[in-house]
Short mmCIF file of C-alpha atoms and ligand atoms in Angstrom, two decimals:
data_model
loop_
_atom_site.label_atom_id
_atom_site.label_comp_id
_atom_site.label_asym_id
_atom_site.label_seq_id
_atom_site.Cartn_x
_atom_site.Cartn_y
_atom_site.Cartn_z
CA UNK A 1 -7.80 -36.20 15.02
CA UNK A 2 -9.03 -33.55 16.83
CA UNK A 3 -7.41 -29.73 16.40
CA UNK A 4 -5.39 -28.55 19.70
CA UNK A 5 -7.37 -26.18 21.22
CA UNK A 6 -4.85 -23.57 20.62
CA UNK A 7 -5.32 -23.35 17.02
CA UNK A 8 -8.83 -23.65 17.06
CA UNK A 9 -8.23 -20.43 19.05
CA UNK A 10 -6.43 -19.04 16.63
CA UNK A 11 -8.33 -19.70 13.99
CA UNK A 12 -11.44 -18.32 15.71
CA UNK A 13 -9.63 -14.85 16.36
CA UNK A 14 -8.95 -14.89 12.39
CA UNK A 15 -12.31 -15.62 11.13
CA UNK A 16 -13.80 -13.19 13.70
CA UNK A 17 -10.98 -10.57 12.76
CA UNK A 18 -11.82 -11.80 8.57
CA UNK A 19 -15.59 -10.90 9.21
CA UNK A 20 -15.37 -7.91 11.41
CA UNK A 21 -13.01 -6.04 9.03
CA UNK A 22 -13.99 -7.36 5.83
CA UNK A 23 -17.70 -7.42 5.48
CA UNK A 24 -19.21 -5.42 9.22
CA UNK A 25 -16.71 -2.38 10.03
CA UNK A 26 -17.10 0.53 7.96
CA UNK A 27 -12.98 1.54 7.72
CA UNK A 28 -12.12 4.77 7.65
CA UNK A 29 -8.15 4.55 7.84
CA UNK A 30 -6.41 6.72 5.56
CA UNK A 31 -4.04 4.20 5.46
CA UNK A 32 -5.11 1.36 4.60
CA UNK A 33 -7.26 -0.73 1.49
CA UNK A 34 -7.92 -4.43 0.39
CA UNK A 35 -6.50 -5.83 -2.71
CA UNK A 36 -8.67 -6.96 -5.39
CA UNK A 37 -9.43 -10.83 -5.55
CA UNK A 38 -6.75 -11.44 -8.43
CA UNK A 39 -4.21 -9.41 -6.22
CA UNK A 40 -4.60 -11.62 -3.03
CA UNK A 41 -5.02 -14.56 -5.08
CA UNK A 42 -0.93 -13.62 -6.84
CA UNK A 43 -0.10 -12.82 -3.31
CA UNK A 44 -0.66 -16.40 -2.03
CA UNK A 45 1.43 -17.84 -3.95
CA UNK A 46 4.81 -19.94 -3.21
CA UNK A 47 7.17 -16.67 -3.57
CA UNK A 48 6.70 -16.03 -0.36
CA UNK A 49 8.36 -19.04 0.56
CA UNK A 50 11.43 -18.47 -0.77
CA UNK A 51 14.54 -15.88 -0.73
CA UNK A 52 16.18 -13.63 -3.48
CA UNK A 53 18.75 -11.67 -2.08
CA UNK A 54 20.28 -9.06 -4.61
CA UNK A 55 18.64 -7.60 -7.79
CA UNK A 56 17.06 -9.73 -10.49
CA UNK A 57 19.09 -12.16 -12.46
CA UNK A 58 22.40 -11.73 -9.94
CA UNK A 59 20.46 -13.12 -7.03
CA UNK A 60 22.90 -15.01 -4.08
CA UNK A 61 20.47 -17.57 -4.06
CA UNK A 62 18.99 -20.45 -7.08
CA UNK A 63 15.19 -20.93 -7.86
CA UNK A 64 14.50 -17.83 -8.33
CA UNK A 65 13.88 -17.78 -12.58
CA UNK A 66 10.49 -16.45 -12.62
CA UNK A 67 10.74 -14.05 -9.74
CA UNK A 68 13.27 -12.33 -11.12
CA UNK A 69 10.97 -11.93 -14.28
CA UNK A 70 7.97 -10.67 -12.27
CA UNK A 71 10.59 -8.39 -10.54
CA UNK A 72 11.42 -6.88 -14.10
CA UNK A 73 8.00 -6.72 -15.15
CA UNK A 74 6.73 -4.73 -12.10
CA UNK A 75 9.82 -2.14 -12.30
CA UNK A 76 8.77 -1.93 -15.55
CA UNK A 77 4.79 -1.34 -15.11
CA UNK A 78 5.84 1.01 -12.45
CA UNK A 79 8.06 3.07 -14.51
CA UNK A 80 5.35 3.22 -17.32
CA UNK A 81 2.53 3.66 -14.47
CA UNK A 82 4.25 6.60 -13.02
CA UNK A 83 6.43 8.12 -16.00
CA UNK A 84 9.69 7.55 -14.04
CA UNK A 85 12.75 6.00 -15.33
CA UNK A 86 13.82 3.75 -12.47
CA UNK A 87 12.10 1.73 -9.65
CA UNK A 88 13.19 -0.30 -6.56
CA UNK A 89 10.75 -2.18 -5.46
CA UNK A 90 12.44 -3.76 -3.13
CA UNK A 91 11.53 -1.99 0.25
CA UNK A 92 9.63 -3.96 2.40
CA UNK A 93 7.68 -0.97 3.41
CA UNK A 94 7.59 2.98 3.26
CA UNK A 95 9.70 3.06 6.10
CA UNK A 96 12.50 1.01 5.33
CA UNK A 97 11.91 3.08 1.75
CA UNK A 98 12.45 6.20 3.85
CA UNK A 99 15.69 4.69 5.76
CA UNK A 100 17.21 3.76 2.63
CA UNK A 101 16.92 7.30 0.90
CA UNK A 102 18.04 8.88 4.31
CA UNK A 103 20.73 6.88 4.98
CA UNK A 104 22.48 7.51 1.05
CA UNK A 105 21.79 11.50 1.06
CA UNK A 106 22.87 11.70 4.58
CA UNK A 107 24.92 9.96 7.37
CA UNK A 108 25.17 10.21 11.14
CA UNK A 109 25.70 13.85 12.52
CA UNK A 110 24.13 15.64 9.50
CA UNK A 111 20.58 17.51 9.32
CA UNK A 112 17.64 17.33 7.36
CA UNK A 113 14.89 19.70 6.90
CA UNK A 114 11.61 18.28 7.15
CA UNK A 115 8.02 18.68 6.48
CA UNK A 116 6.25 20.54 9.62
CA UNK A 117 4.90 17.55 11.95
CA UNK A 118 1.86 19.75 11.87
CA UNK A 119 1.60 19.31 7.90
CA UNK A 120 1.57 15.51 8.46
CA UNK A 121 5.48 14.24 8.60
CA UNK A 122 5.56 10.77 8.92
CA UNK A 123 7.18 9.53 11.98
CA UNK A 124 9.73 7.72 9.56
CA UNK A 125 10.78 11.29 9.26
CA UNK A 126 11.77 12.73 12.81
CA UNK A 127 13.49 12.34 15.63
CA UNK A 128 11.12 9.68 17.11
CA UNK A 129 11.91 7.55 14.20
CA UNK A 130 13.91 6.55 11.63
CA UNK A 131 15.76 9.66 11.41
CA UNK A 132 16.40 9.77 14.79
CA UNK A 133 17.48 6.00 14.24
CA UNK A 134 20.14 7.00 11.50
CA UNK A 135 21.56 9.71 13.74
CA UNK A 136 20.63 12.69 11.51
CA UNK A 137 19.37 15.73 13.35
CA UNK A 138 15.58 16.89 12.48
CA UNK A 139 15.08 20.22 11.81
CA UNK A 140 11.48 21.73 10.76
CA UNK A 141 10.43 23.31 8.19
CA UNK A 142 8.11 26.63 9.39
CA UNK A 143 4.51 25.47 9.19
CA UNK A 144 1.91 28.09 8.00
CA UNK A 145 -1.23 26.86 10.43
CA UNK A 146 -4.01 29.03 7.91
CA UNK A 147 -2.80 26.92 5.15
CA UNK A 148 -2.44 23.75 6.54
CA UNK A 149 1.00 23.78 4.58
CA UNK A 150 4.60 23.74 4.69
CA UNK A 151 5.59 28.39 5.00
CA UNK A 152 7.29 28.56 1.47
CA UNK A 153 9.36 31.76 2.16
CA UNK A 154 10.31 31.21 5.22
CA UNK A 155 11.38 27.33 4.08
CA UNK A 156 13.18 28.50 1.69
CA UNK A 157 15.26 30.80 4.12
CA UNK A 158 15.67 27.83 6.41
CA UNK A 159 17.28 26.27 3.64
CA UNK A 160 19.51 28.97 2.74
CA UNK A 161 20.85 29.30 5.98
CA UNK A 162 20.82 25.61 7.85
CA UNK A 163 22.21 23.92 4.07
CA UNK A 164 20.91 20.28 4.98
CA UNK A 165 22.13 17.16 3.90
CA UNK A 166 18.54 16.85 2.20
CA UNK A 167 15.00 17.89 2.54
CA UNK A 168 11.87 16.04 2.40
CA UNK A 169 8.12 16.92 1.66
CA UNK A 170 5.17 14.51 1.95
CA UNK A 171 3.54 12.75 4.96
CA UNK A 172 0.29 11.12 6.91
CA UNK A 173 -1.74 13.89 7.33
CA UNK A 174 -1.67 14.84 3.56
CA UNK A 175 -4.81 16.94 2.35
CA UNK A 176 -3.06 19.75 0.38
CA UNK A 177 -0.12 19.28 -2.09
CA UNK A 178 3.05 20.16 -0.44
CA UNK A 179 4.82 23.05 -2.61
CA UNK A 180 7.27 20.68 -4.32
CA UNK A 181 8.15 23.14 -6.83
CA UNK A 182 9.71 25.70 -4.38
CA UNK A 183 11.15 23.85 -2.03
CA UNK A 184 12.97 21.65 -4.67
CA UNK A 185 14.53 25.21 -6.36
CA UNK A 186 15.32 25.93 -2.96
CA UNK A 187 17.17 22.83 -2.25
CA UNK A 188 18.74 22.89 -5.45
CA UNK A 189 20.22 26.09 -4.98
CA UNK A 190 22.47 25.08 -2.37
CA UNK A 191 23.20 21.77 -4.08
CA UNK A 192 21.04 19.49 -2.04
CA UNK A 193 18.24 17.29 -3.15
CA UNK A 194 14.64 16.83 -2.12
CA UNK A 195 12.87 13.57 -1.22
CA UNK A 196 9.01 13.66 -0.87
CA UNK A 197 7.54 10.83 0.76
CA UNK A 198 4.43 10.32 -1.15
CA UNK A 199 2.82 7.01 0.24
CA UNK A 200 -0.82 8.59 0.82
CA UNK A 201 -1.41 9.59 -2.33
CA UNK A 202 0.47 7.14 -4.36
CA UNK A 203 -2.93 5.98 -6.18
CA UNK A 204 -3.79 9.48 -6.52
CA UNK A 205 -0.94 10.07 -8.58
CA UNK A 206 -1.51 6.63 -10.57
CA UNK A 207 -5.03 8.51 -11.32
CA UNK A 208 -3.79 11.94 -12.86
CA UNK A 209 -5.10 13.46 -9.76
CA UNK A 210 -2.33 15.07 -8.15
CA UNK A 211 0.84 15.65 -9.86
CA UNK A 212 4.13 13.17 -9.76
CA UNK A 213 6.78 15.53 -7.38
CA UNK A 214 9.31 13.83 -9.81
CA UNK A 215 7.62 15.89 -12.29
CA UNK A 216 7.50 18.95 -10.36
CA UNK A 217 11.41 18.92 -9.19
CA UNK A 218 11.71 16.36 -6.30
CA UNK A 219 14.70 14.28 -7.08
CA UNK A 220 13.13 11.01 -5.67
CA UNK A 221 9.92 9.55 -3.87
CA UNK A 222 9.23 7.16 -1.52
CA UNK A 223 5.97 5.57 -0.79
CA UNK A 224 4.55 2.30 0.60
CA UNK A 225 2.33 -0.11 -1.91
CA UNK A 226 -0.92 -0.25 0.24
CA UNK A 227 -2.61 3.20 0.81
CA UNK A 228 -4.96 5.02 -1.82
CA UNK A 229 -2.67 2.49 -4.42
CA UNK A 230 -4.34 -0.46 -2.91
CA UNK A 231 -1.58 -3.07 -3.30
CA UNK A 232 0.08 -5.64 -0.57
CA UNK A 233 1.80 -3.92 2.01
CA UNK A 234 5.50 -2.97 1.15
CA UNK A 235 7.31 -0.28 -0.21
CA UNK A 236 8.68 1.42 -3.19
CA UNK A 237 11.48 4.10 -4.43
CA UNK A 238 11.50 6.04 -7.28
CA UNK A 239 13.39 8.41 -9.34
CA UNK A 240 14.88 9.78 -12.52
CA UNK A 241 18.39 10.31 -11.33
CA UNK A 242 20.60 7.22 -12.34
CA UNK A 243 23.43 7.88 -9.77
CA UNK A 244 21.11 8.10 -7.19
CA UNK A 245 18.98 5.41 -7.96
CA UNK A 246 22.39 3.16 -8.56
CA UNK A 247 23.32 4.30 -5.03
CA UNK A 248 20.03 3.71 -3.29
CA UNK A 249 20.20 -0.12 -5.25
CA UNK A 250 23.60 -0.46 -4.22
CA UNK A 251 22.71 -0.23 -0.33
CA UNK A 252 18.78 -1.47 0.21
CA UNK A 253 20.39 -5.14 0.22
CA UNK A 254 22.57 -5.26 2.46
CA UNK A 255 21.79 -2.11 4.75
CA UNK A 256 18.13 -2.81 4.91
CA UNK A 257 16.55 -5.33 4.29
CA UNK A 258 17.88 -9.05 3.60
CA UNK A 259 14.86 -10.68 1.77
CA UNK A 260 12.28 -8.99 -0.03
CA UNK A 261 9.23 -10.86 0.82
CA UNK A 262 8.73 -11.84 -3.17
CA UNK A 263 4.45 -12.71 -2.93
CA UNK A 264 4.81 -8.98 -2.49
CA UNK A 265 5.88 -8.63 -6.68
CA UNK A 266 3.32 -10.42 -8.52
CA UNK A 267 0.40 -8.73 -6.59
CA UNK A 268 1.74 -5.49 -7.08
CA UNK A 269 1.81 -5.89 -10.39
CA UNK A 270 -1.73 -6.89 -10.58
CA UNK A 271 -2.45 -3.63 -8.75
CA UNK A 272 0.21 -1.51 -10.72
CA UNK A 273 -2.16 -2.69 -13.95
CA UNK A 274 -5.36 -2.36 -11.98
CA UNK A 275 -4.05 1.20 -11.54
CA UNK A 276 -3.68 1.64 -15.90
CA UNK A 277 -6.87 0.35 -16.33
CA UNK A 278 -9.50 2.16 -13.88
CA UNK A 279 -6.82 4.40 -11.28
CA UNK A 280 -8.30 7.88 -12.89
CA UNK A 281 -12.08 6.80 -12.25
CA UNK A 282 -11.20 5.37 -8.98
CA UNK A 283 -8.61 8.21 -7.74
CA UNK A 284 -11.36 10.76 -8.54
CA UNK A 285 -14.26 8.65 -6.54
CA UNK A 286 -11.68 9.03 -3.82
CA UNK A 287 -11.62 12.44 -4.21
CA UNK A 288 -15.29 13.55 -4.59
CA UNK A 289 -16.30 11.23 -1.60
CA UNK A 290 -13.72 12.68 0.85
CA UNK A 291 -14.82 16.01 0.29
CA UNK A 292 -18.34 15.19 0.40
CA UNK A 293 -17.80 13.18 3.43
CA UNK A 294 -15.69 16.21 5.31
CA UNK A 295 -18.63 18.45 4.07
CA UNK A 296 -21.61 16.25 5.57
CA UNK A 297 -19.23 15.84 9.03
CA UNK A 298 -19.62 19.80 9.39
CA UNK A 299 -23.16 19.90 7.81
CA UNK A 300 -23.64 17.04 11.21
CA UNK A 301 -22.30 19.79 13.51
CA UNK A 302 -18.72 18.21 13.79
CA UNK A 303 -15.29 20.74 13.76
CA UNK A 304 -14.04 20.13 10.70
CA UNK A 305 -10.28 22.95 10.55
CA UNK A 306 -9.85 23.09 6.81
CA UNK A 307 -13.23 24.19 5.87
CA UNK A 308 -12.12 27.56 5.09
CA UNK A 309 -9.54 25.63 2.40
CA UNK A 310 -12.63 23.47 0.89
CA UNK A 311 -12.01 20.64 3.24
CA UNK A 312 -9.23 18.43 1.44
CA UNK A 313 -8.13 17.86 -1.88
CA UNK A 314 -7.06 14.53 -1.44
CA UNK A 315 -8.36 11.15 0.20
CA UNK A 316 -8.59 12.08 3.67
CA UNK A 317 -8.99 14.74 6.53
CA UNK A 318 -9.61 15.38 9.95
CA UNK A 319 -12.14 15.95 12.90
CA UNK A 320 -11.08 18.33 15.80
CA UNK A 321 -13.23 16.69 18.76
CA UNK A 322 -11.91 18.35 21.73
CA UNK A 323 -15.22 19.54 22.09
CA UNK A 324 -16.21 15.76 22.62
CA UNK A 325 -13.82 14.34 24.82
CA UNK A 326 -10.56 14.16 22.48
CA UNK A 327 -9.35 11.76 20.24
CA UNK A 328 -8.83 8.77 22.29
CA UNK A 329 -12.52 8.58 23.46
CA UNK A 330 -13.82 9.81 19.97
CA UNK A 331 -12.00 6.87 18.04
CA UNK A 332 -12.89 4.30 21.18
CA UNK A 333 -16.58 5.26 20.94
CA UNK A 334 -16.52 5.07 17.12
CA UNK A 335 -14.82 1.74 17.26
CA UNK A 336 -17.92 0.23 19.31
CA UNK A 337 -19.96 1.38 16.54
CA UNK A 338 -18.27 -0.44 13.98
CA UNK A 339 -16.63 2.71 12.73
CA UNK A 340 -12.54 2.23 12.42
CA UNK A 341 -11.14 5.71 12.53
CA UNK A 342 -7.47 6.51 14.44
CA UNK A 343 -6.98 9.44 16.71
CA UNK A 344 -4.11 11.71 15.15
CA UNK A 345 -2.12 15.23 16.61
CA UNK A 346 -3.70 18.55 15.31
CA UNK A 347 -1.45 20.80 14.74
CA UNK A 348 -1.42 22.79 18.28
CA UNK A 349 -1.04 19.39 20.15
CA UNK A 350 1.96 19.27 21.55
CA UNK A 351 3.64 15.61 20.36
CA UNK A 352 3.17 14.20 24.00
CA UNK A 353 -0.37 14.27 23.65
CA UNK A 354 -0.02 11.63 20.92
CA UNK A 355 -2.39 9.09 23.40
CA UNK A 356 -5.23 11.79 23.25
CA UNK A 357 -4.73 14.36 20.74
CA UNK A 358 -7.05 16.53 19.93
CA UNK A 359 -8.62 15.20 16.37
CA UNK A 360 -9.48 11.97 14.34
CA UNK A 361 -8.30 11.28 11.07
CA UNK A 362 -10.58 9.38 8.26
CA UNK A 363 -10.25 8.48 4.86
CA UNK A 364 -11.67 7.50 1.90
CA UNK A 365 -9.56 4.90 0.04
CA UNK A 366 -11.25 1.46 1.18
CA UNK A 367 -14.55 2.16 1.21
CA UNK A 368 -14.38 3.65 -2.23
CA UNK A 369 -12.77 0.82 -3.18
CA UNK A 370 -15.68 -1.31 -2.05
CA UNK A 371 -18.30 1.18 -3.94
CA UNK A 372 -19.56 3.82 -1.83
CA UNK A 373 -20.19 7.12 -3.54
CA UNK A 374 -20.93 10.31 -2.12
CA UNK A 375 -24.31 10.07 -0.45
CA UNK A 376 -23.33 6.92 0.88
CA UNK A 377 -20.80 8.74 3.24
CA UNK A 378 -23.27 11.56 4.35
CA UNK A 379 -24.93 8.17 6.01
CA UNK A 380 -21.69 7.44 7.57
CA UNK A 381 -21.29 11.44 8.91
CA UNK A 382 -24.96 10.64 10.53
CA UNK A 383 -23.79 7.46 12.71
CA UNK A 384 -20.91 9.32 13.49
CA UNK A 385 -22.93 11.80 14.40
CA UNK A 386 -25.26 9.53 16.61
CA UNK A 387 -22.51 8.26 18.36
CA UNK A 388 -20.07 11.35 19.33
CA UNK A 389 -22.95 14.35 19.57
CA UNK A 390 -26.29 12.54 20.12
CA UNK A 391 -24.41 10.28 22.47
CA UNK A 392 -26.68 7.38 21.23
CA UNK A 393 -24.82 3.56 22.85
CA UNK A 394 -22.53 2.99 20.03
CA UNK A 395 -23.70 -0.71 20.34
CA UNK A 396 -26.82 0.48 18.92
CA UNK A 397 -25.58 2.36 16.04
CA UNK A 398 -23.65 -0.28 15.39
CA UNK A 399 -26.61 -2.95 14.38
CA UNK A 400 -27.38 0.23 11.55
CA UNK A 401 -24.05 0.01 10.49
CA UNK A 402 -23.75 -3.60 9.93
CA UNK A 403 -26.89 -3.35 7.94
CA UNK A 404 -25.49 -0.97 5.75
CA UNK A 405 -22.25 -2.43 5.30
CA UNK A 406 -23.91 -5.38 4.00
CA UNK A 407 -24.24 -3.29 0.55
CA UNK A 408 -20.61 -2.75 0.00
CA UNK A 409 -18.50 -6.05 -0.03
CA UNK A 410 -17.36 -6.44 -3.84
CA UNK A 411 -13.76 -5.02 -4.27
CA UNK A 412 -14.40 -2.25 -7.67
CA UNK A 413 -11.43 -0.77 -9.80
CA UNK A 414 -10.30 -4.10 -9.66
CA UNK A 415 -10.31 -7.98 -11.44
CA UNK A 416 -11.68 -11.16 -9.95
CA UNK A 417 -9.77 -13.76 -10.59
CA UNK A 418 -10.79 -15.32 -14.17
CA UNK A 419 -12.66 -18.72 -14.19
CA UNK A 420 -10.13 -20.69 -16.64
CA UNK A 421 -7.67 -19.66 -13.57
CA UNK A 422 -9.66 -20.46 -10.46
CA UNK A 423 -8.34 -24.21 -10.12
CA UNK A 424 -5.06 -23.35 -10.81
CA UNK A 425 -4.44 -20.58 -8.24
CA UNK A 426 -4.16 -20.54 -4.89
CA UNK A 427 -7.14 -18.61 -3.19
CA UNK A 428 -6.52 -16.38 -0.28
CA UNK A 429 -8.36 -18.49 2.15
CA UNK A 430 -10.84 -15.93 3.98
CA UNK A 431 -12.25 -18.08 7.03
CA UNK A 432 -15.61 -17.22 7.78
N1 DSN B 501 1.37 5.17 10.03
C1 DSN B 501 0.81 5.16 8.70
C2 DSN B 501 -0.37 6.04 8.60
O1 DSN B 501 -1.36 5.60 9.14
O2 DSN B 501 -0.37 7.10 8.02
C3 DSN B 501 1.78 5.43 7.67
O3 DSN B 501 2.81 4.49 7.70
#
């Protein structure tokens, strides 16, 4: 029988997506990574079939004996992993992470103090989003533009006098550590408690190469699963504080979330011991190559605004390219090269200019992952380079770029799926 032609035009825009991504774009999303062969291959699996409303082993639902074991065992990796005492893993992502944490330190008509847009909020964490969703008023913290960082005194008045329901730290635009310490004695002092959302930097944390917040104050993170901790997509809490982490349990089924898409647990597990075994090697490669890579941009004659602070310290920064058009054309252009980047607010955008703001953000995590090292990004500053200031077609950069893609395809600081247990599971099927 022959295929409808529908699906063979689906399955044509999913190999062509499979190939471009996978093996011919160079991708410079801060965002985003690929799992490692074992971790795709426990994510295809019949879990996410199937429904498990509730916590492990007092489920509403039947068949779910082994879940509720890999459920265990990833709370458990995740608490040794990160030196916390309890995880929910539950969240389907960061945001619904964020919502949940929101929603149980504050209600409808309260405020919150957040991290300065400028310093990277998420948009989980204003008035655009989630926050604005839950009816609780966003207030900023001051942001101190030479630093690239949330103003600590004047924060700390702001807390003094405004008394929040909570604050939070962390965000998308994340190259210097937020000053957790500080801002949690602030919030403390006038009995509130401090979330910091740390999905960017997640793996960096699972590497030893920035510090836990927990560690340093914050009463509970939030983070998504996917980022520089290159697991499925989803979400994750964590905390030290049993009432609060009882309270947060107590809501995220049934205010948020109904299933918990459950091929999510086994491969974050997988990644969760991926992370124990080569996270510090791999969180450092991160690292080294974003700096070197922010470096070789402004050795190439692009704007790069932290310079001054040593570029970043974490997996990620960003390009002001005003000077070439803005954002929108900057990311387009790079795009036709085979170069994924996203246009992102600097901080004196205003947040209507969020269709062409003035700078491009790229990271590090994926293409470390895949086993570039430093010198292998100062190539990538030169076809970015090409493109935006030589104003070379981006069609032609792009054949160089596919050539030079074609030497990092093998997923590192990660396992392959072991021989004696390639019949048995279920590969991710990758049409090509
Ligand atoms: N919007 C994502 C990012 O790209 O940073 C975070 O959810």
């Amino acid at each position: 029988m022959s295929l409808p032609e529908e699906l063979l035009r689906v399955v044509e825009l999913t190999r062509a997506h499979n190939r471009w991504r996978r093996f011919e774009a160079i991708n410079l999303i801060p965002s985003e990574n690929v799992m490692s062969p074992l971790a795709e291959a426990a994510y295809m699996t019949d879990m996410m079939h199937r429904y498990a409303e509730g916590k492990p082993k007092k489920r509403y639902y039947q068949g779910l004996i082994y879940v509720d074991e890999v459920e265990l065992l990833l709370m458990d990796l995740m608490s040794r992993l990160f030196k916390v005492k309890y995880v929910e893993p539950r969240p389907i992502s960061g945001t619904i992470a964020n919502a949940a944490v929101f929603r149980v330190l504050g209600k409808p008509g309260d405020k919150a103090l957040i991290a300065p847009v400028q310093a990277g909020a998420h948009v989980s964490h204003t008035r655009f989003g989630t926050l604005g969703a839950l009816g609780i008023e966003h207030i900023e913290m001051p942001f101190d533009q030479e630093r690239w960082n949330v103003d600590v005194d004047k924060a700390t008045k702001m807390i003094e006098s405004v008394k929040p329901a909570f604050v939070t730290l962390g965000g998308s635009v994340y190259m210097f550590p937020h000053p957790t310490k500080e801002i949690a004695q602030a919030a403390h002092s006038v009995g509130v408690k401090l979330i910091h959302d740390v999905a960017h930097v997640l793996g960096l944390i699972a590497g030893g190469v920035w510090s836990n917040p927990i560690h340093e104050g914050a009463d509970v993170i939030t983070s998504s699963t996917h980022k520089t901790f290159p697991g499925p997509q989803g979400g994750v809490i964590m905390t030290d504080d049993e009432e609060l982490y009882k309270e947060i349990s107590r809501v995220i089924f049934p205010w948020f979330l109904s299933n918990h898409h459950l091929h999510r647990l086994p491969a974050t597990a997988v990644t969760a011991v991926e992370m124990m075994v080569f996270g510090e090697e791999y969180a450092r490669q991160i690292v080294k190559n974003s700096v070197a890579f922010a470096e070789a941009c402004a050795e190439e004659g692009f704007k790069v605004p932290t310079e001054h602070l040593g570029f970043t310290k974490s997996h990620m920064f960003v390009i002001d390219v005003r000077n070439l058009g803005g954002g929108a054309k900057a990311a387009t252009l790079l795009e036709r090269a085979n170069i994924i980047v996203n246009k992102n607010l600097l901080p004196w955008d205003p947040p209507e200019a969020v269709k062409d703001p003035s700078g491009i953000r790229l990271g590090t995590p994926e293409m470390t992952r895949l086993g570039m090292k430093e010198g292998d990004f100062k190539e990538v500053a030169k076809f970015m380079r090409e493109v935006l200031i030589d104003g070379r077609p981006p069609e032609e950069v792009r054949k160089k770029v596919v050539e030079f893609r074609k030497n990092f395809v093998e997923v590192k600081y990660g396992f392959s799926v072991p021989e004696e247990l390639e019949k048995e599971l279920t590969k991710i099927p990758i049409l090509l």
